[in-house]
XYZ file of C-alpha atoms in Angstrom:
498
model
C 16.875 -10.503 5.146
C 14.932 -13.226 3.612
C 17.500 -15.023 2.334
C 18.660 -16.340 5.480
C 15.267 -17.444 6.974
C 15.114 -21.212 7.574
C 11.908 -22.915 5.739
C 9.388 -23.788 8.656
C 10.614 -26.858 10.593
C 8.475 -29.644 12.859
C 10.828 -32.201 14.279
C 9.008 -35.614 13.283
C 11.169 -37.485 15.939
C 14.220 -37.653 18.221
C 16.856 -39.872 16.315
C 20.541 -40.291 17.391
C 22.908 -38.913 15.526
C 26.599 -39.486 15.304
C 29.137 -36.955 13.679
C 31.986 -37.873 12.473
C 34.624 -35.187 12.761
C 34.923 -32.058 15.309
C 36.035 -29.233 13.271
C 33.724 -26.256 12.926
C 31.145 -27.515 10.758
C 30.927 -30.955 12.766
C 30.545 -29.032 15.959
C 28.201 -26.529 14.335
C 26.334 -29.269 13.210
C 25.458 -31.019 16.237
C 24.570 -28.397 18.306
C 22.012 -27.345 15.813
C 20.579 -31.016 16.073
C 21.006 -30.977 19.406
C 19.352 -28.301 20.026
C 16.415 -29.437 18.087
C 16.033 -32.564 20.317
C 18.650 -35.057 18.474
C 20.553 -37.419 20.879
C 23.984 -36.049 19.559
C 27.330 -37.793 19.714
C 30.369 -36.000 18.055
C 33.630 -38.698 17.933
C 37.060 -36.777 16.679
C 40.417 -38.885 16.463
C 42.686 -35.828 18.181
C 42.550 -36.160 21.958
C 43.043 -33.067 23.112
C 40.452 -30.973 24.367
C 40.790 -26.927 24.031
C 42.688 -25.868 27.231
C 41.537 -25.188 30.363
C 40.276 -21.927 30.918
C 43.274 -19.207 31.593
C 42.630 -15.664 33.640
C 42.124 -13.952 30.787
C 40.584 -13.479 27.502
C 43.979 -12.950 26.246
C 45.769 -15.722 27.774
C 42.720 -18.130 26.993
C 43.346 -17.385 23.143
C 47.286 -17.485 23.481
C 46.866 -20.728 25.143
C 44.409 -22.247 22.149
C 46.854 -20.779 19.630
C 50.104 -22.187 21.126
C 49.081 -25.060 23.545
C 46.519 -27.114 21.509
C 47.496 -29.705 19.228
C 44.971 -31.052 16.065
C 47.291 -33.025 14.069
C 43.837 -34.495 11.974
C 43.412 -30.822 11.086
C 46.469 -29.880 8.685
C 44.883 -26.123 8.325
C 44.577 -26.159 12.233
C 46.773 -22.955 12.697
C 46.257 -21.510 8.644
C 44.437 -18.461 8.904
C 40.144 -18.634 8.367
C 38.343 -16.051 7.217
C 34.429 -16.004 8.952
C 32.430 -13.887 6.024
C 29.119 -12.043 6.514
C 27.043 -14.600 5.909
C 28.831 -16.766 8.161
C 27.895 -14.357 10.881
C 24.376 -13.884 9.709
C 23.635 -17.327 10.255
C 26.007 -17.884 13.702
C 24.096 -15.104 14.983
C 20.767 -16.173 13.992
C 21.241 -19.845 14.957
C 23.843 -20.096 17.750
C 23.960 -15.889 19.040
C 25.979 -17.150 22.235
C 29.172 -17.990 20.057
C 29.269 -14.796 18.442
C 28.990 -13.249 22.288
C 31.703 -15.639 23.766
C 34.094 -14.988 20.619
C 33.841 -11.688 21.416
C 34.416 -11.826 24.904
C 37.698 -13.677 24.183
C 39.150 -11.230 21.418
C 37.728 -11.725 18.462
C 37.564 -8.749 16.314
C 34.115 -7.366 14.595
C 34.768 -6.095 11.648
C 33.566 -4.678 8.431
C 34.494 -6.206 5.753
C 33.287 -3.400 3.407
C 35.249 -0.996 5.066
C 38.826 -2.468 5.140
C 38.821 -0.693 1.650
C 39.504 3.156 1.532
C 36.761 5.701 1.358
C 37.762 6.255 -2.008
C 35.910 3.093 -2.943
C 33.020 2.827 -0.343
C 32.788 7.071 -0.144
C 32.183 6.537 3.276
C 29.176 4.384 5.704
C 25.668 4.077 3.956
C 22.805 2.582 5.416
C 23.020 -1.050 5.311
C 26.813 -1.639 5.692
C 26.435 -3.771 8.731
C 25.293 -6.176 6.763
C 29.031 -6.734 5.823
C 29.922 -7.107 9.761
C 31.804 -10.632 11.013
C 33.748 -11.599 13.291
C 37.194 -12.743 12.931
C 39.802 -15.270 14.891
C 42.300 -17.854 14.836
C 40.860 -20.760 14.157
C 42.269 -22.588 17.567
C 40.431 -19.345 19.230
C 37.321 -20.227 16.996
C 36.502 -23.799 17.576
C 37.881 -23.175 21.487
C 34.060 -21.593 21.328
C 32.987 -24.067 19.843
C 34.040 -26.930 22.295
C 32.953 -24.797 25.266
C 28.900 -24.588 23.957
C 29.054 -27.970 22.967
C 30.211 -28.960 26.377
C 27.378 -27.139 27.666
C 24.758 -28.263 25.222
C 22.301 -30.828 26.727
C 21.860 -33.837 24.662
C 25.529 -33.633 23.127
C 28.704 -35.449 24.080
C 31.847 -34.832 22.199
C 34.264 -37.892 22.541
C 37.871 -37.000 21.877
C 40.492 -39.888 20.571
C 37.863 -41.571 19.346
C 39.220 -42.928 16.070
C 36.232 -44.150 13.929
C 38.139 -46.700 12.124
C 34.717 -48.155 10.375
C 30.898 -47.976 9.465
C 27.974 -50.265 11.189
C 26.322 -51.709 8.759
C 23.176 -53.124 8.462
C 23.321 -56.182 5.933
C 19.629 -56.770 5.206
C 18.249 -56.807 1.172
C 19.091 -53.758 -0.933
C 20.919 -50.829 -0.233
C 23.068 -51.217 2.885
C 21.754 -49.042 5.492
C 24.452 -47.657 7.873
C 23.650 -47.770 11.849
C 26.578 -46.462 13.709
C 30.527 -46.123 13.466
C 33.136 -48.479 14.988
C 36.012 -46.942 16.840
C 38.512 -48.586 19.101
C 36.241 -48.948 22.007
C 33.666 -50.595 20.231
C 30.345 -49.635 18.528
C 28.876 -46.242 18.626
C 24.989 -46.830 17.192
C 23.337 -44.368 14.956
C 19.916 -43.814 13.306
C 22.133 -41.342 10.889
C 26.116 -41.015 10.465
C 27.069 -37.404 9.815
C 30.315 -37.116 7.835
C 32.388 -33.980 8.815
C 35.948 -35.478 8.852
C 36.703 -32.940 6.295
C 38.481 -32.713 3.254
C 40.638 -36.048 3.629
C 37.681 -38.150 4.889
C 37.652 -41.407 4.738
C 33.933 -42.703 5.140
C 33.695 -42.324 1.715
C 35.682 -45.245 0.594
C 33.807 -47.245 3.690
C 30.936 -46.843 1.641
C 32.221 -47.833 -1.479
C 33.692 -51.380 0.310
C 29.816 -51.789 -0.005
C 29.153 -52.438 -3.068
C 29.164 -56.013 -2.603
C 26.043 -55.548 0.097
C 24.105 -53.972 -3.031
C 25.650 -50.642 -2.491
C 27.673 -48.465 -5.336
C 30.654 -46.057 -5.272
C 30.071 -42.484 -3.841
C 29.978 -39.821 -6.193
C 33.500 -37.750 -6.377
C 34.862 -35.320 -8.421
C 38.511 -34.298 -7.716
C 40.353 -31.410 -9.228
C 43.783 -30.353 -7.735
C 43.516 -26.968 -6.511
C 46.759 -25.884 -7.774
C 47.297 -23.270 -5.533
C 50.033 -22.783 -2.648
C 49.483 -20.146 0.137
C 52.939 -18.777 2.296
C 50.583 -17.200 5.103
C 52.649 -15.461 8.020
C 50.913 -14.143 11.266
C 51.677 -10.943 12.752
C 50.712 -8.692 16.018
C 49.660 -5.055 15.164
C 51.494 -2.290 17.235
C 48.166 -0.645 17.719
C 44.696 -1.586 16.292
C 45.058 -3.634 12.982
C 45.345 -2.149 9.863
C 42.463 -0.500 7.934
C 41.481 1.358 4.564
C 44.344 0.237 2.829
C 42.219 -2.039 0.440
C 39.673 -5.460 0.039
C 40.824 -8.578 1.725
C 41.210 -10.244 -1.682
C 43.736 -8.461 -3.908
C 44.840 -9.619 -7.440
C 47.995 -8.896 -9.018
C 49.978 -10.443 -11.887
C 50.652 -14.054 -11.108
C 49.928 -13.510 -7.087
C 47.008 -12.742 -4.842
C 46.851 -10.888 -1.370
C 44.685 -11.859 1.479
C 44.889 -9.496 4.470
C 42.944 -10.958 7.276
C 42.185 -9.263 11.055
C 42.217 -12.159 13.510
C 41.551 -11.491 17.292
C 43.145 -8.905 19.707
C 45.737 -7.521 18.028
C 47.069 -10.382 15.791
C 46.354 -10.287 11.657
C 47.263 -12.131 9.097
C 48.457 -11.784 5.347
C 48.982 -14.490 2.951
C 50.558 -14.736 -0.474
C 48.798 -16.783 -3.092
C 50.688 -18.381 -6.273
C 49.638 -21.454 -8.705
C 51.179 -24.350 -7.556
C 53.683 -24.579 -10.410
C 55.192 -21.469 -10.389
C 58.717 -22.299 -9.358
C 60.295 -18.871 -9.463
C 58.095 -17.848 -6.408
C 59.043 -21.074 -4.561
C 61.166 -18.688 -2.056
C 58.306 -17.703 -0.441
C 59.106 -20.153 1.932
C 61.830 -18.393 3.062
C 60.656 -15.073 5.387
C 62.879 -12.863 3.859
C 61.428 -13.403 -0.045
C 58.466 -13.252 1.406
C 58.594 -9.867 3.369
C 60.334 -8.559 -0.067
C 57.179 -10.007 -2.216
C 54.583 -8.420 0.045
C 56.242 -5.386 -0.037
C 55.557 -5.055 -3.767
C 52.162 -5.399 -3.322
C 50.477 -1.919 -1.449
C 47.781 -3.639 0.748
C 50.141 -5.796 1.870
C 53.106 -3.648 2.214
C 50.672 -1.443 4.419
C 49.263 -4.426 6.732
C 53.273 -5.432 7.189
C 54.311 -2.036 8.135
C 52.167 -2.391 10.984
C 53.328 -4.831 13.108
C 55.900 -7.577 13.820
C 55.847 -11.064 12.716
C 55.130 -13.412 15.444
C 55.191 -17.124 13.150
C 57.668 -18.072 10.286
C 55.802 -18.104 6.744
C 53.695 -20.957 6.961
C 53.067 -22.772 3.778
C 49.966 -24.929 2.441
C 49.989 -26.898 -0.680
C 48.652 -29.858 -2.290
C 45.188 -29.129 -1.545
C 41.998 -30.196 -4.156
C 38.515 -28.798 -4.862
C 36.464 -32.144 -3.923
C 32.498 -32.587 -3.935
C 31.244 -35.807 -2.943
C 27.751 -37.342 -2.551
C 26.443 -40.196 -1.114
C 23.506 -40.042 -3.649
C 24.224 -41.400 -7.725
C 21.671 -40.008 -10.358
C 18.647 -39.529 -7.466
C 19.415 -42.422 -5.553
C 21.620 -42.991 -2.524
C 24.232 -45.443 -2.884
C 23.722 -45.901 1.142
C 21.242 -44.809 3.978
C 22.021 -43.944 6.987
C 24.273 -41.523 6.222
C 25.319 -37.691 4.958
C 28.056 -35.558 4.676
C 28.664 -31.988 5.228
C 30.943 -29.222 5.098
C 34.927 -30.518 3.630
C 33.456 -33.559 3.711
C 30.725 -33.150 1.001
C 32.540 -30.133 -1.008
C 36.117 -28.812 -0.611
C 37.141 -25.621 -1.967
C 39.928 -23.198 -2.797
C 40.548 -21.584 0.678
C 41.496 -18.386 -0.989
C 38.197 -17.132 -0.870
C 37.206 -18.152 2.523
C 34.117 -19.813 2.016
C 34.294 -23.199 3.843
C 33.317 -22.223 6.984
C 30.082 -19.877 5.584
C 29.198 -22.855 3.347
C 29.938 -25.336 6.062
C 27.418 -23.282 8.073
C 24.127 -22.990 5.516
C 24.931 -26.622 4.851
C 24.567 -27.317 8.663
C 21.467 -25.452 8.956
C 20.189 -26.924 5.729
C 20.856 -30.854 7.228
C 18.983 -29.646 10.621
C 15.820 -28.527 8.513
C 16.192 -31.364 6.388
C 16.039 -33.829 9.538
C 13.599 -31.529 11.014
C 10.977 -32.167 7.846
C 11.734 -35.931 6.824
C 9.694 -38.850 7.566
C 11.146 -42.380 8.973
C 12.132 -43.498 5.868
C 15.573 -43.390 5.750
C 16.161 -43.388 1.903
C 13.577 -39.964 2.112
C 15.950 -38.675 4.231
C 19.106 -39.121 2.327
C 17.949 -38.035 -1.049
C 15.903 -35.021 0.863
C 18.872 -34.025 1.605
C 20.720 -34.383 -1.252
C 18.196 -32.407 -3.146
C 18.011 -29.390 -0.159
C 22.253 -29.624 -0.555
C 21.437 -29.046 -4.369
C 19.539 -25.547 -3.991
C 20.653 -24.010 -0.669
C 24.622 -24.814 -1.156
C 25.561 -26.386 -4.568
C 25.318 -23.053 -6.377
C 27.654 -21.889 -3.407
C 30.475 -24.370 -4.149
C 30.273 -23.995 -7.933
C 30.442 -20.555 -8.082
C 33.270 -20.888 -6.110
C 34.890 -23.668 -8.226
C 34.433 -21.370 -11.268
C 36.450 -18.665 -10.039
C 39.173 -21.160 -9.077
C 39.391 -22.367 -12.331
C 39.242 -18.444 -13.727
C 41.684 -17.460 -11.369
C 44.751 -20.365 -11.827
C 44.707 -19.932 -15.661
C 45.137 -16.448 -15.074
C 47.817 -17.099 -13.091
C 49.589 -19.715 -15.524
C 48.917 -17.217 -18.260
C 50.641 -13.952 -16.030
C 53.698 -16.912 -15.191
C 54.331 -17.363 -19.465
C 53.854 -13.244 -19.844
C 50.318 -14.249 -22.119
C 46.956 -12.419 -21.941
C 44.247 -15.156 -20.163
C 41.728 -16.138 -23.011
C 38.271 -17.608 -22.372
C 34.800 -18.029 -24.046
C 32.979 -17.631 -20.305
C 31.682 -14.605 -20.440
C 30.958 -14.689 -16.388
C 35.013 -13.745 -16.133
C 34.776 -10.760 -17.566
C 31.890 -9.758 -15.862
C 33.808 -10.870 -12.046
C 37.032 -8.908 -13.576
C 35.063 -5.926 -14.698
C 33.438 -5.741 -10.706
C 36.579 -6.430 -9.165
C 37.918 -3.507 -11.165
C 35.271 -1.142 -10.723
C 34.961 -2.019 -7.169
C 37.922 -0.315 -6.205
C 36.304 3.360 -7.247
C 32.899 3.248 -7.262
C 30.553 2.852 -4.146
C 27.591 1.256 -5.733
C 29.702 -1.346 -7.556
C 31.920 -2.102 -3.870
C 28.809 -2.877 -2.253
C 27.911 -5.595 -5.059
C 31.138 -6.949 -4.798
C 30.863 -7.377 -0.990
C 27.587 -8.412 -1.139
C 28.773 -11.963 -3.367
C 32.299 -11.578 -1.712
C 30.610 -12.249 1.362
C 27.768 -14.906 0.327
C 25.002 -12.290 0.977
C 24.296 -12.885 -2.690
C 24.391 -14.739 -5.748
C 25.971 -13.023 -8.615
C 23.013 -12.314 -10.942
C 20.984 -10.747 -7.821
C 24.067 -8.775 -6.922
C 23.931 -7.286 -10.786
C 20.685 -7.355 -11.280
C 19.892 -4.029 -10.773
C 19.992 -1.727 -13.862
C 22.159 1.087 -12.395
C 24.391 -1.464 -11.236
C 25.095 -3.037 -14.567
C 25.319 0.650 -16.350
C 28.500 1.241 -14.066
C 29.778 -2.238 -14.564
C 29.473 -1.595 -18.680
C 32.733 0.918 -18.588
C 34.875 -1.549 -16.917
C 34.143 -4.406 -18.894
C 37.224 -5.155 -20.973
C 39.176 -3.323 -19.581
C 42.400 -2.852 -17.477
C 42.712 -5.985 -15.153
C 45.169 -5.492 -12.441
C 45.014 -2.348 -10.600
C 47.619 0.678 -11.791
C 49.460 0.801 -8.381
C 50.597 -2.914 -7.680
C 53.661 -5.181 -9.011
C 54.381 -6.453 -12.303
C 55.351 -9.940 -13.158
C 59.095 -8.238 -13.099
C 58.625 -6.502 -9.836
C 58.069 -9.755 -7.902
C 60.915 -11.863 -9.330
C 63.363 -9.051 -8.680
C 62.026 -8.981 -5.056
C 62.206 -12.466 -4.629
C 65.766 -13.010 -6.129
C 67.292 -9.634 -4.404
C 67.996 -7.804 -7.968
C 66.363 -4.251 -8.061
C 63.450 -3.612 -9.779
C 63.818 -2.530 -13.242
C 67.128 -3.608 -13.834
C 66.395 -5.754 -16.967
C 67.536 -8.680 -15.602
C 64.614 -10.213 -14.873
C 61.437 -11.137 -16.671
């Protein structure tokens, strides 16, 4: 598929590189520059490494799952969603993960075809495109750590707290040449920020400005979401056919997410300030709440619970640059992944856009002269067309989605003069009956394409025209009512709630 070939790449020269941050997209990351010649050092602040290797594929999971401890990653054990094109790159650029996640349980699944045959009518040629492969993220970046370990010119250096920037304090922009951590320097031709969401190289930079340097470009909205996720462990093979692994409902969203082996995972999604579904917390509301809701009353029904609810709040969408209007405020260094653009996890996108943005850094190196201000705002500009579009997009529907939400909360219809909502309602409606339309959905649900090639086809948009205006929420899920009776014990349709 041509939209995942990499432009043509000639490595100029070897430079070291360090990379702030060993989560998925730092490790991805550096074994992509490593592997195209890079002298590769990744420094994370948790000091654990994944554990040592158990007997079985099993117990090697359970023991990443239960035994290893990332207190710098607050999502460590919150469930991750890999999408299509997550997999189509992995699998172009690193095909010995995907083998070794499979090895040790991870799940390939369809995506697609978690719906019923009602809505796909059934496998068509050129459904695998909507294959991944799921985990737990302690399973996941377990992987990870073992190919980097094995990757020549790569070290990873746990508990190594970077605690500040090398700086280089010549005339005009400072140029950045390594990190400090406890033990000392750690020297850099380029500083890769991947500390994620919370980084704090960011405000390093801006302590600059007095070198010549200016503030980082940020933009900070609060998410205003909470997820109550809870994990389970399927009696048999996890559930299937039972719908998407999005679902919308009046003021609450389903995801229903296969992990590896036999574990799964379904979360409940609310705005952050609706206070009457607060008791989510509590296992008991919750397990009444999902019950209301058919794809997730279906995934519950078959298995047990194996974690309490596990909540996650307070997050923001964040996009950061270390380039202001064409021209970097530093050189010397990047980010990616969290670090550059944080999203709504709801849609699980951060690890697919963590991934092109990885590949698009390594081509970007790959291409770039000597110069190290080329390199930054070479960068800046591939970030700008290959992943950009990605993360706005996906801001978009965040902001679509959590004044719907408010709006279902105060029993009002959700107005707006953005036409592009009730184009994403009309395909999320239509989706759910008619083959042609699922596969569009799946196809941007999945990053395999932007929305106007996904619709550009003509037939395509004739079946979309019907649905268009129409009836948001699908016939058989809760009301408003239905959820605030389950979650405060009084039977549904009594009147007493509303």
């Amino acid at each position: 598929m041509r939209t995942f070939e990499p432009p043509p790449r000639s490595v100029r020269r070897p430079r070291t590189v360090a990379v702030v941050g060993a989560g998925l997209t730092g490790l991805t990351a550096a074994l992509l520059l490593a592997r195209d010649g890079h002298r590769v050092t990744v420094l994370d602040r948790d000091p654990a490494p994944p554990p040592a290797q158990a007997p079985t594929p099993r117990a090697d999971a359970e023991a990443a799952w239960e035994e290893w401890q990332r207190p710098g990653v607050s999502q460590f054990r919150q469930p991750h969603l890999m999408l299509p094109r997550w997999r189509h790159e992995i699998e172009r650029e690193l095909p010995e993960l995907c083998a070794d996640l499979l090895a040790h349980g991870a799940v390939r699944v369809n995506l697609l075809h978690l719906q019923p045959d009602a809505a796909t009518h059934g496998w068509q040629p050129g459904d695998e495109q909507f294959d991944t492969v799921t985990a737990r993220r302690p399973v996941l970046e377990a992987a990870l750590a073992r190919l980097a370990q094995s990757q020549p010119g790569l070290t990873v250096r746990r508990g190594a707290r970077v605690t500040g920037l090398v700086v280089d304090h010549g005339p005009g922009r400072p140029r950045v040449r390594g990190v400090r951590t406890a033990d000392g320097r750690v020297p850099a031709d380029l500083v890769v920020d991947a500390a994620g969401r919370r980084t704090p190289l960011p405000a390093w930079v801006s302590g600059l400005g007095g070198l010549g340097g200016t503030t980082p470009v940020e933009e900070r909205d609060p998410c205003g979401f909470v997820y109550y996720s809870r994990y389970f462990r399927a009696h048999g093979a996890s559930p299937r056919g039972h719908g998407p692994v999005l679902t919308h409902h009046p003021s609450l969203s389903v995801l229903t997410l296969p992990c590896d082996h036999d574990v799964f995972c379904v979360v409940l999604v609310a705005a952050a300030n609706d206070r009457a579904l607060r008791p989510l917390r509590d296992p008991a509301a919750w397990t009444a709440v999902a019950r209301c809701a058919p794809t997730s009353a279906a995934w519950i029904a078959a298995g047990e619970p194996i974690t309490d609810v596990l909540p996650l709040a307070g997050l923001a969408d964040v996009r950061r640059s270390y380039v202001r209007d064409g021209v970097p405020v530093a050189t010397g260094i990047v980010a990616v992944g969290d670090s550059a653009a944080a999203t709504n996890p709801s849609l699980g996108r951060g690890a697919a856009i963590g991934a092109i943005h990885a590949c698009t850094l390594r081509d970007t190196l790959a291409a770039a002269s000597d110069d190290p201000e080329e390199l930054v705002t070479a960068f800046a500009e591939a970030t700008d067309l290959r992943v950009s579009p990605w993360v706005a997009a996906t801001t978009r529907f965040d902001r679509h989605r959590l004044g719907e939400l408010t709006a279902d909360v105060a029993g009002a219809p959700y107005l707006t003069e953005d036409p592009t909502w009730a184009v994403t309602t009309a395909l999320l409606a239509g989706a759910a009956e008619d083959a042609l339309l699922a596969r569009a959905a799946a196809r941007i649900a999945g990053l395999l394409a932007a929305p106007p090639e996904a619709l550009a086809d003509p037939v395509v948009a004739a079946r979309l025209g019907p649905y268009i205006g129409g009836r948001r929420y699908p016939v058989a899920g809760p009301t408003r009512a239905d959820l605030l009776a389950a979650v405060t014990g009084l039977p549904r349709g009594s009147g007493l709630v509303g």
